[in-house]
Short mmCIF file of C-alpha atoms in Angstrom, two decimals:
data_model
loop_
_atom_site.label_atom_id
_atom_site.label_comp_id
_atom_site.label_asym_id
_atom_site.label_seq_id
_atom_site.Cartn_x
_atom_site.Cartn_y
_atom_site.Cartn_z
CA MET A 1 42.37 -15.13 12.12
CA PRO A 2 42.19 -11.80 10.28
CA LEU A 3 44.40 -9.26 12.14
CA TYR A 4 45.19 -5.67 11.15
CA ALA A 5 48.03 -3.59 11.27
CA PRO A 6 47.35 -0.44 13.60
CA GLY A 7 46.53 2.59 11.25
CA HIS A 8 46.26 0.78 8.05
CA MET A 9 43.32 0.50 5.73
CA THR A 10 44.07 -2.99 4.47
CA ASP A 11 44.57 -6.67 6.11
CA ALA A 12 48.13 -7.27 7.08
CA LEU A 13 48.51 -11.00 6.34
CA PRO A 14 51.92 -11.64 4.77
CA GLY A 15 52.25 -14.92 7.00
CA ALA A 16 48.80 -16.26 5.79
CA SER A 17 50.10 -15.26 2.14
CA LEU A 18 53.32 -17.22 2.47
CA MET A 19 51.55 -20.27 4.16
CA ILE A 20 49.25 -20.75 1.34
CA LEU A 21 51.89 -20.17 -1.29
CA LEU A 22 54.38 -22.64 0.48
CA LEU A 23 51.47 -25.10 0.75
CA LEU A 24 50.63 -24.60 -3.24
CA SER A 25 54.28 -25.34 -3.84
CA VAL A 26 54.32 -28.31 -1.63
CA TRP A 27 51.14 -29.59 -3.62
CA SER A 28 52.74 -28.80 -7.15
CA TYR A 29 55.91 -30.71 -6.11
CA ARG A 30 53.97 -33.72 -4.79
CA LYS A 31 51.99 -33.70 -8.09
CA VAL A 32 55.05 -33.94 -10.06
CA VAL A 33 57.04 -36.35 -8.02
CA ASP A 34 54.05 -38.60 -7.10
CA GLN A 35 52.35 -37.95 -10.69
CA LYS A 36 48.89 -38.04 -8.74
CA SER A 37 46.23 -36.82 -11.04
CA MET A 38 43.30 -34.83 -9.96
CA ARG A 39 39.95 -35.19 -11.94
CA ILE A 40 39.40 -31.59 -13.67
CA ILE A 41 35.87 -30.56 -14.45
CA THR A 42 34.35 -27.34 -16.24
CA LEU A 43 34.54 -25.33 -13.32
CA ASP A 44 38.21 -25.98 -12.63
CA LYS A 45 38.95 -24.77 -16.10
CA ALA A 46 36.72 -21.78 -15.86
CA VAL A 47 38.53 -20.94 -12.48
CA ILE A 48 42.01 -21.30 -14.19
CA VAL A 49 41.23 -19.31 -17.33
CA PHE A 50 39.62 -16.59 -15.14
CA GLY A 51 42.91 -16.22 -12.80
CA GLY A 52 44.81 -16.21 -16.08
CA TRP A 53 42.63 -13.46 -17.57
CA LEU A 54 43.18 -11.22 -14.35
CA LEU A 55 47.08 -11.82 -14.92
CA VAL A 56 46.65 -10.64 -18.27
CA THR A 57 44.72 -7.40 -17.29
CA TYR A 58 47.47 -6.74 -14.65
CA VAL A 59 50.57 -7.02 -17.12
CA VAL A 60 48.77 -5.04 -19.77
CA HIS A 61 48.18 -2.04 -17.49
CA ALA A 62 51.52 -2.43 -15.50
CA SER A 63 54.56 -0.23 -16.70
CA ASN A 64 56.85 -2.73 -14.84
CA PRO A 65 54.94 -5.76 -13.88
CA LEU A 66 57.80 -7.02 -11.72
CA ASP A 67 58.38 -3.90 -9.81
CA SER A 68 55.56 -4.16 -7.22
CA PHE A 69 56.56 -7.72 -6.36
CA ARG A 70 59.37 -6.25 -4.25
CA MET A 71 56.59 -5.39 -1.87
CA LEU A 72 55.96 -9.19 -1.23
CA ILE A 73 59.70 -9.80 -0.31
CA ASN A 74 59.80 -6.98 2.01
CA PHE A 75 56.59 -7.90 3.84
CA ILE A 76 55.29 -4.36 4.16
CA SER A 77 51.76 -4.64 5.95
CA ASN A 78 50.75 -1.63 3.97
CA TYR A 79 50.60 -3.29 0.63
CA GLY A 80 47.12 -4.16 0.23
CA HIS A 81 46.23 -1.10 -2.26
CA LEU A 82 48.71 -2.51 -4.68
CA PRO A 83 47.42 -4.08 -7.90
CA VAL A 84 49.58 -7.14 -7.60
CA ILE A 85 48.23 -7.86 -4.27
CA SER A 86 44.70 -7.72 -5.55
CA LEU A 87 46.09 -10.25 -8.02
CA MET A 88 47.92 -12.46 -5.52
CA TYR A 89 44.53 -12.48 -3.37
CA VAL A 90 42.74 -14.00 -6.17
CA VAL A 91 45.35 -16.46 -7.09
CA GLN A 92 45.55 -17.37 -3.24
CA GLY A 93 41.87 -17.92 -3.13
CA ILE A 94 42.34 -20.18 -6.34
CA ALA A 95 45.19 -21.99 -4.67
CA VAL A 96 42.96 -22.84 -1.86
CA TYR A 97 40.14 -24.16 -3.94
CA PHE A 98 42.59 -26.59 -5.51
CA LEU A 99 44.38 -27.60 -2.68
CA VAL A 100 41.13 -28.50 -0.64
CA THR A 101 39.53 -30.09 -3.76
CA ASP A 102 42.66 -32.48 -4.21
CA GLY A 103 42.82 -33.13 -0.49
CA LEU A 104 39.25 -34.22 -0.56
CA GLN A 105 39.51 -36.45 -3.54
CA ASN A 106 42.81 -38.13 -2.43
CA LYS A 107 41.26 -38.41 1.15
CA ILE A 108 44.17 -36.31 2.62
CA LEU A 109 41.51 -34.09 4.02
CA ASP A 110 38.28 -34.97 5.84
CA LYS A 111 35.33 -32.76 4.72
CA LYS A 112 33.54 -33.15 8.19
CA LEU A 113 36.80 -32.04 9.93
CA ILE A 114 37.03 -29.02 7.71
CA VAL A 115 33.45 -28.14 8.20
CA SER A 116 33.79 -28.60 12.27
CA THR A 117 36.88 -26.21 12.10
CA LEU A 118 34.99 -23.49 10.11
CA VAL A 119 32.34 -23.49 12.53
CA VAL A 120 34.86 -23.37 15.42
CA CYS A 121 36.37 -20.14 13.95
CA LEU A 122 32.70 -18.86 13.57
CA ILE A 123 32.46 -19.42 17.55
CA LEU A 124 35.82 -17.85 18.49
CA ILE A 125 35.35 -14.91 15.97
CA ALA A 126 31.95 -14.23 16.88
CA GLY A 127 32.48 -14.71 20.73
CA TYR A 128 35.45 -12.19 20.40
CA GLY A 129 33.04 -9.68 18.20
CA ILE A 130 30.48 -9.51 21.08
CA LEU A 131 32.84 -9.01 23.71
CA ASP A 132 34.63 -6.29 21.80
CA SER A 133 31.32 -4.40 21.25
CA MET A 134 30.32 -4.52 24.70
CA LEU A 135 33.78 -3.32 26.06
CA ILE A 136 34.68 -1.03 23.13
CA ASP A 137 32.29 1.87 21.81
CA LYS A 138 32.55 2.36 18.12
CA SER A 139 29.76 4.90 17.79
CA GLU A 140 31.79 7.80 16.52
CA PHE A 141 33.11 5.89 13.75
CA TYR A 142 29.87 4.51 12.31
CA HIS A 143 27.26 7.53 12.66
CA GLY A 144 25.98 6.90 15.98
CA LYS A 145 25.59 3.14 15.94
CA ASN A 146 28.07 0.84 17.97
CA ARG A 147 28.78 -1.62 14.94
CA ALA A 148 30.93 -4.92 15.75
CA THR A 149 33.77 -5.48 13.90
CA SER A 150 35.38 -8.63 15.85
CA LEU A 151 38.88 -9.12 14.19
CA PHE A 152 37.99 -7.34 10.96
CA PHE A 153 38.48 -4.01 9.68
CA ASP A 154 34.95 -3.06 9.16
CA PRO A 155 31.37 -4.34 10.18
CA ASN A 156 30.53 -5.44 6.58
CA SER A 157 33.24 -7.67 6.32
CA TYR A 158 32.62 -9.10 9.65
CA GLY A 159 29.02 -9.45 8.29
CA THR A 160 30.08 -11.52 5.32
CA PHE A 161 32.23 -13.88 7.39
CA LEU A 162 29.21 -14.77 9.66
CA ILE A 163 26.76 -15.31 6.68
CA LEU A 164 29.43 -17.39 4.94
CA LEU A 165 29.63 -19.86 7.85
CA LEU A 166 26.46 -19.26 9.76
CA PRO A 167 24.92 -22.08 7.57
CA LEU A 168 27.46 -24.68 8.15
CA ALA A 169 26.48 -24.55 11.94
CA PHE A 170 22.88 -25.75 10.88
CA ALA A 171 24.67 -28.48 8.75
CA LEU A 172 26.21 -29.89 12.03
CA TYR A 173 23.29 -29.49 14.33
CA LYS A 174 22.44 -33.60 14.25
CA GLU A 175 26.45 -34.55 14.68
CA ASP A 176 27.52 -31.82 17.17
CA SER A 177 24.28 -30.30 18.59
CA TRP A 178 25.77 -28.26 21.37
CA ILE A 179 28.77 -26.98 19.22
CA SER A 180 26.04 -26.15 16.53
CA LYS A 181 23.67 -24.30 19.09
CA LEU A 182 26.50 -22.24 20.47
CA ALA A 183 27.63 -21.06 16.78
CA ILE A 184 24.31 -20.43 15.76
CA ILE A 185 23.53 -18.19 19.02
CA LEU A 186 26.79 -16.35 18.74
CA GLY A 187 26.54 -15.98 14.93
CA VAL A 188 23.23 -14.48 14.82
CA ILE A 189 23.98 -11.99 17.96
CA GLY A 190 27.26 -11.16 16.11
CA LEU A 191 25.48 -10.68 12.82
CA THR A 192 22.92 -8.34 14.62
CA THR A 193 25.53 -6.19 16.30
CA THR A 194 27.14 -5.70 12.87
CA PHE A 195 24.33 -3.42 11.56
CA SER A 196 25.31 -4.61 7.98
CA ARG A 197 22.26 -4.33 5.95
CA GLY A 198 23.90 -5.81 2.85
CA ALA A 199 24.82 -8.96 4.99
CA TRP A 200 21.28 -9.33 6.43
CA ILE A 201 20.04 -9.09 2.76
CA GLY A 202 22.32 -11.81 1.67
CA VAL A 203 21.24 -14.11 4.53
CA ILE A 204 17.63 -13.66 3.95
CA PHE A 205 18.07 -14.15 0.19
CA GLY A 206 20.10 -17.23 0.91
CA GLY A 207 17.55 -18.65 3.24
CA VAL A 208 14.98 -17.93 0.82
CA TYR A 209 16.89 -19.69 -1.94
CA GLY A 210 17.64 -22.86 0.27
CA GLY A 211 14.08 -23.05 1.16
CA THR A 212 13.07 -23.16 -2.81
CA LEU A 213 15.71 -25.81 -3.32
CA TRP A 214 14.39 -27.79 -0.54
CA LEU A 215 10.74 -27.43 -2.17
CA ASN A 216 11.82 -28.16 -5.59
CA HIS A 217 13.61 -31.26 -4.28
CA ARG A 218 10.39 -32.32 -2.75
CA LEU A 219 7.94 -31.70 -5.38
CA LYS A 220 10.27 -31.73 -8.47
CA LEU A 221 9.21 -28.78 -9.87
CA VAL A 222 12.14 -27.78 -11.95
CA LYS A 223 14.35 -30.62 -13.03
CA SER A 224 16.85 -28.62 -15.25
CA ALA A 225 19.75 -27.41 -13.32
CA ARG A 226 20.58 -24.77 -16.05
CA THR A 227 17.10 -23.24 -15.73
CA TYR A 228 17.19 -23.01 -12.17
CA SER A 229 20.38 -21.56 -11.86
CA LEU A 230 19.61 -19.27 -14.71
CA VAL A 231 16.87 -17.88 -12.88
CA LEU A 232 18.98 -16.84 -9.86
CA MET A 233 21.73 -15.28 -12.14
CA ILE A 234 19.00 -13.05 -14.07
CA ILE A 235 18.32 -11.29 -10.53
CA PRO A 236 21.84 -9.44 -10.16
CA LEU A 237 21.84 -8.62 -13.88
CA LEU A 238 18.18 -7.03 -13.73
CA LEU A 239 19.34 -4.83 -10.94
CA ILE A 240 22.45 -3.90 -12.84
CA ILE A 241 20.06 -3.06 -15.88
CA GLY A 242 17.85 -1.12 -13.51
CA PHE A 243 20.71 0.83 -12.17
CA LEU A 244 21.65 1.72 -15.61
CA VAL A 245 18.21 2.72 -16.68
CA THR A 246 17.71 4.82 -13.60
CA ALA A 247 21.36 6.41 -13.95
CA ALA A 248 20.33 7.66 -17.30
CA ILE A 249 17.13 9.17 -15.88
CA GLY A 250 18.88 10.79 -12.97
CA ASP A 251 20.04 10.33 -9.24
CA PRO A 252 17.27 8.64 -7.42
CA LEU A 253 19.38 8.46 -3.96
CA THR A 254 19.60 11.82 -2.71
CA VAL A 255 17.98 11.20 0.78
CA GLN A 256 20.16 8.36 2.13
CA ARG A 257 23.99 9.43 2.15
CA LYS A 258 25.31 5.83 2.39
CA LEU A 259 23.26 4.62 -0.48
CA GLN A 260 24.10 7.91 -2.15
CA GLY A 261 28.05 7.18 -2.02
CA ARG A 262 27.57 3.70 -3.18
CA TRP A 263 25.53 4.96 -6.19
CA TYR A 264 28.44 7.41 -7.29
CA LEU A 265 30.91 4.51 -6.81
CA TRP A 266 28.80 2.21 -9.00
CA ASN A 267 28.35 4.76 -11.73
CA ALA A 268 32.21 5.45 -11.79
CA GLY A 269 32.82 1.63 -12.16
CA ILE A 270 30.56 1.50 -14.98
CA ASN A 271 32.05 4.56 -16.69
CA MET A 272 35.32 2.66 -16.54
CA ALA A 273 33.94 -0.45 -17.88
CA GLU A 274 32.62 1.65 -20.87
CA ARG A 275 35.92 3.32 -21.59
CA THR A 276 37.81 0.16 -21.53
CA PRO A 277 35.39 -2.65 -22.17
CA LEU A 278 37.60 -5.46 -23.30
CA VAL A 279 40.42 -5.51 -20.54
CA GLY A 280 38.98 -2.99 -18.05
CA VAL A 281 41.54 -0.80 -16.16
CA GLY A 282 43.45 -3.64 -14.78
CA ILE A 283 43.08 -5.85 -11.53
CA GLY A 284 43.27 -3.94 -8.57
CA ARG A 285 43.40 -0.44 -10.26
CA TYR A 286 39.83 0.73 -9.57
CA ASN A 287 40.93 3.06 -6.74
CA GLU A 288 43.81 4.64 -8.82
CA ASN A 289 41.46 5.41 -11.69
CA LEU A 290 38.43 6.23 -9.57
CA LYS A 291 39.26 10.03 -9.69
CA ASN A 292 38.78 10.26 -13.44
CA TYR A 293 35.38 8.71 -13.52
CA TYR A 294 33.78 10.24 -10.62
CA ASP A 295 30.68 12.64 -11.22
CA GLU A 296 31.73 16.37 -11.00
CA GLY A 297 31.76 17.82 -7.59
CA ILE A 298 31.97 14.40 -5.94
CA GLU A 299 34.62 13.80 -3.07
CA PRO A 300 35.54 10.14 -1.87
CA TRP A 301 34.77 9.11 1.45
CA THR A 302 38.17 7.71 2.21
CA THR A 303 41.66 7.49 0.90
CA TYR A 304 40.96 4.02 -0.47
CA GLU A 305 37.66 3.22 -2.16
CA HIS A 306 36.32 -0.06 -4.07
CA ALA A 307 33.15 -0.49 -6.18
CA HIS A 308 31.02 -1.77 -3.21
CA ASN A 309 29.82 -4.28 -5.70
CA TRP A 310 31.86 -7.39 -6.71
CA TYR A 311 30.37 -7.54 -10.41
CA ILE A 312 31.02 -4.00 -11.10
CA GLN A 313 34.74 -4.01 -9.78
CA ILE A 314 35.58 -6.97 -11.83
CA GLY A 315 33.69 -5.45 -14.64
CA SER A 316 35.59 -2.28 -14.33
CA GLU A 317 38.88 -4.03 -13.72
CA ALA A 318 38.71 -7.07 -16.13
CA GLY A 319 36.39 -5.92 -18.59
CA VAL A 320 33.68 -7.93 -20.41
CA ILE A 321 35.88 -10.87 -20.52
CA GLY A 322 36.46 -11.12 -16.81
CA LEU A 323 32.89 -10.29 -15.95
CA SER A 324 31.58 -13.11 -18.32
CA LEU A 325 34.05 -15.79 -16.91
CA LEU A 326 33.05 -14.60 -13.29
CA PHE A 327 29.34 -15.23 -14.26
CA LEU A 328 30.30 -18.57 -15.97
CA ILE A 329 31.92 -19.83 -12.80
CA LEU A 330 29.06 -18.73 -10.53
CA SER A 331 26.80 -20.47 -12.97
CA LEU A 332 28.59 -23.55 -12.82
CA ILE A 333 28.81 -23.43 -8.89
CA LEU A 334 24.92 -23.08 -8.77
CA ILE A 335 24.34 -25.75 -11.29
CA THR A 336 26.71 -28.19 -9.46
CA GLY A 337 24.75 -27.39 -6.17
CA PHE A 338 21.49 -27.82 -7.88
CA ILE A 339 22.51 -31.27 -9.23
CA LYS A 340 23.97 -32.54 -6.05
CA ILE A 341 20.89 -31.61 -3.84
CA ARG A 342 18.45 -33.14 -6.77
CA LYS A 343 20.19 -36.31 -6.44
CA LYS A 344 21.04 -36.77 -2.71
CA GLY A 345 19.47 -33.95 -0.66
CA ASN A 346 22.26 -33.84 1.72
CA SER A 347 22.03 -31.15 4.56
CA LEU A 348 25.64 -29.97 4.28
CA ASP A 349 25.21 -29.39 0.36
CA TYR A 350 22.26 -26.99 1.00
CA MET A 351 24.07 -25.22 3.51
CA LEU A 352 27.11 -24.67 1.85
CA LEU A 353 25.14 -23.34 -1.45
CA ILE A 354 23.04 -21.15 1.16
CA GLY A 355 26.39 -19.55 2.24
CA ILE A 356 27.56 -19.14 -1.18
CA VAL A 357 24.64 -17.55 -2.49
CA ALA A 358 24.36 -15.25 0.68
CA VAL A 359 27.77 -13.74 -0.16
CA LEU A 360 27.12 -13.46 -3.67
CA ILE A 361 23.95 -11.45 -3.16
CA HIS A 362 25.63 -9.34 -0.32
CA SER A 363 28.21 -8.54 -2.99
CA LEU A 364 25.77 -6.61 -4.92
CA LEU A 365 26.19 -4.26 -2.31
CA ASP A 366 29.80 -4.49 -1.20
CA TYR A 367 33.26 -5.81 -2.08
CA THR A 368 34.33 -7.61 0.93
CA VAL A 369 35.53 -10.88 -1.16
CA ARG A 370 38.54 -8.90 -2.35
CA GLN A 371 39.96 -9.48 1.39
CA LEU A 372 42.14 -12.75 2.07
CA PHE A 373 40.24 -13.77 5.17
CA ILE A 374 37.00 -13.78 3.03
CA ILE A 375 38.49 -15.35 -0.01
CA ILE A 376 39.83 -18.50 1.85
CA PRO A 377 36.69 -19.62 3.40
CA PHE A 378 34.67 -18.50 0.28
CA TRP A 379 36.56 -20.85 -1.97
CA THR A 380 36.97 -23.39 0.70
CA LEU A 381 33.11 -23.51 0.57
CA ILE A 382 33.07 -24.01 -3.28
CA ALA A 383 35.68 -26.89 -2.98
CA LEU A 384 33.47 -28.50 -0.35
CA LEU A 385 30.57 -28.23 -2.56
CA ASN A 386 32.20 -29.59 -5.75
CA SER A 387 33.91 -32.70 -3.64
CA PRO A 388 34.39 -35.64 -3.30
CA ARG A 389 35.26 -36.29 -6.94
CA GLN A 390 35.57 -39.94 -8.37
CA ASN A 391 38.80 -40.46 -9.86
CA LYS A 392 38.44 -41.34 -13.83
CA LYS A 393 40.84 -44.26 -13.37
CA LYS A 394 39.07 -45.55 -10.25
CA ALA A 395 35.84 -45.19 -12.41
CA LYS A 396 37.13 -47.27 -15.23
CA LYS A 397 38.34 -50.17 -12.96
CA ARG A 398 34.87 -50.38 -11.26
CA LYS A 399 33.31 -50.69 -14.56
CA LYS A 400 35.65 -53.30 -15.69
#
């Protein structure tokens, strides 16, 4: 479960980080000793290249790339602002993706058990969040609204966690009805108490997307996975283009303070991307470079700022190459989901894709996927959507 060190602005999860790295080491050792192969698909290659490119951006902009690794050894909880930790979180997310994928392919892990475990986590965290919001009033921190945070640092992170896992509760409805109902009830109440507009936009869009997938599966309107996925990918691109156009005209968000704050953060991120279009300012370095790209007269909200937009954050930190790789990965995820649903129409595949899409849309307004406790379930869902895979050797034997 996500836990925080008191007084710090970042998640303090050295134990979870070490566990993932330990599992990755054991997995790598087993691969070498047992010589067990995992079928590699295009998505896997794109994920590996993306992680490699983020490493390049870190090294290029670091005066001493090895220096900040001492923080990992000392287990200092307040290390989340360091660029190396941003890199390590992404690496750990990728590690989880490959660990789960390999475990499912070699039948070491059970897909239904993973889904059930995630739903139980949803019940526990949402239940705690409801009790916490009833017993502790956080109105003074959130402009008069008692916004629930559960075990997370802020309501938006909590909302991201809920919209990512809520669809899985619907997928379990037929098999574990009472667990599913409890998860749905607590999850919806929890989401309501977050007052997270981005999370609600994400879950609504995810639901609409899932509905169109179901309708298309029934009526066979669009047969091309690329066409269908391209339409979805165009939406965030149009929003970004719209932002650039309106930014050139002037600031249209002078009324709503919250949105206005995001507007200046987005603008600063785009300014960074324009100055260093190829490699960006380096993974995890948006915050330390922000002061150089803010509009004149603008003061930051807190000591730590992120772009409140995953795509602008990656574009500013990893350049056009990093952003292109991210869009390639997301396109491949959507294409895979579309193909699986078109062939089987499995309810779990629907819900996995809805949860992923909900977070992708929410990421237009926030950058909660930077956090380890969001990264882990997010990449787990992607692995579940892309599994199980048939081993090439086994497939050849069957053909013979």
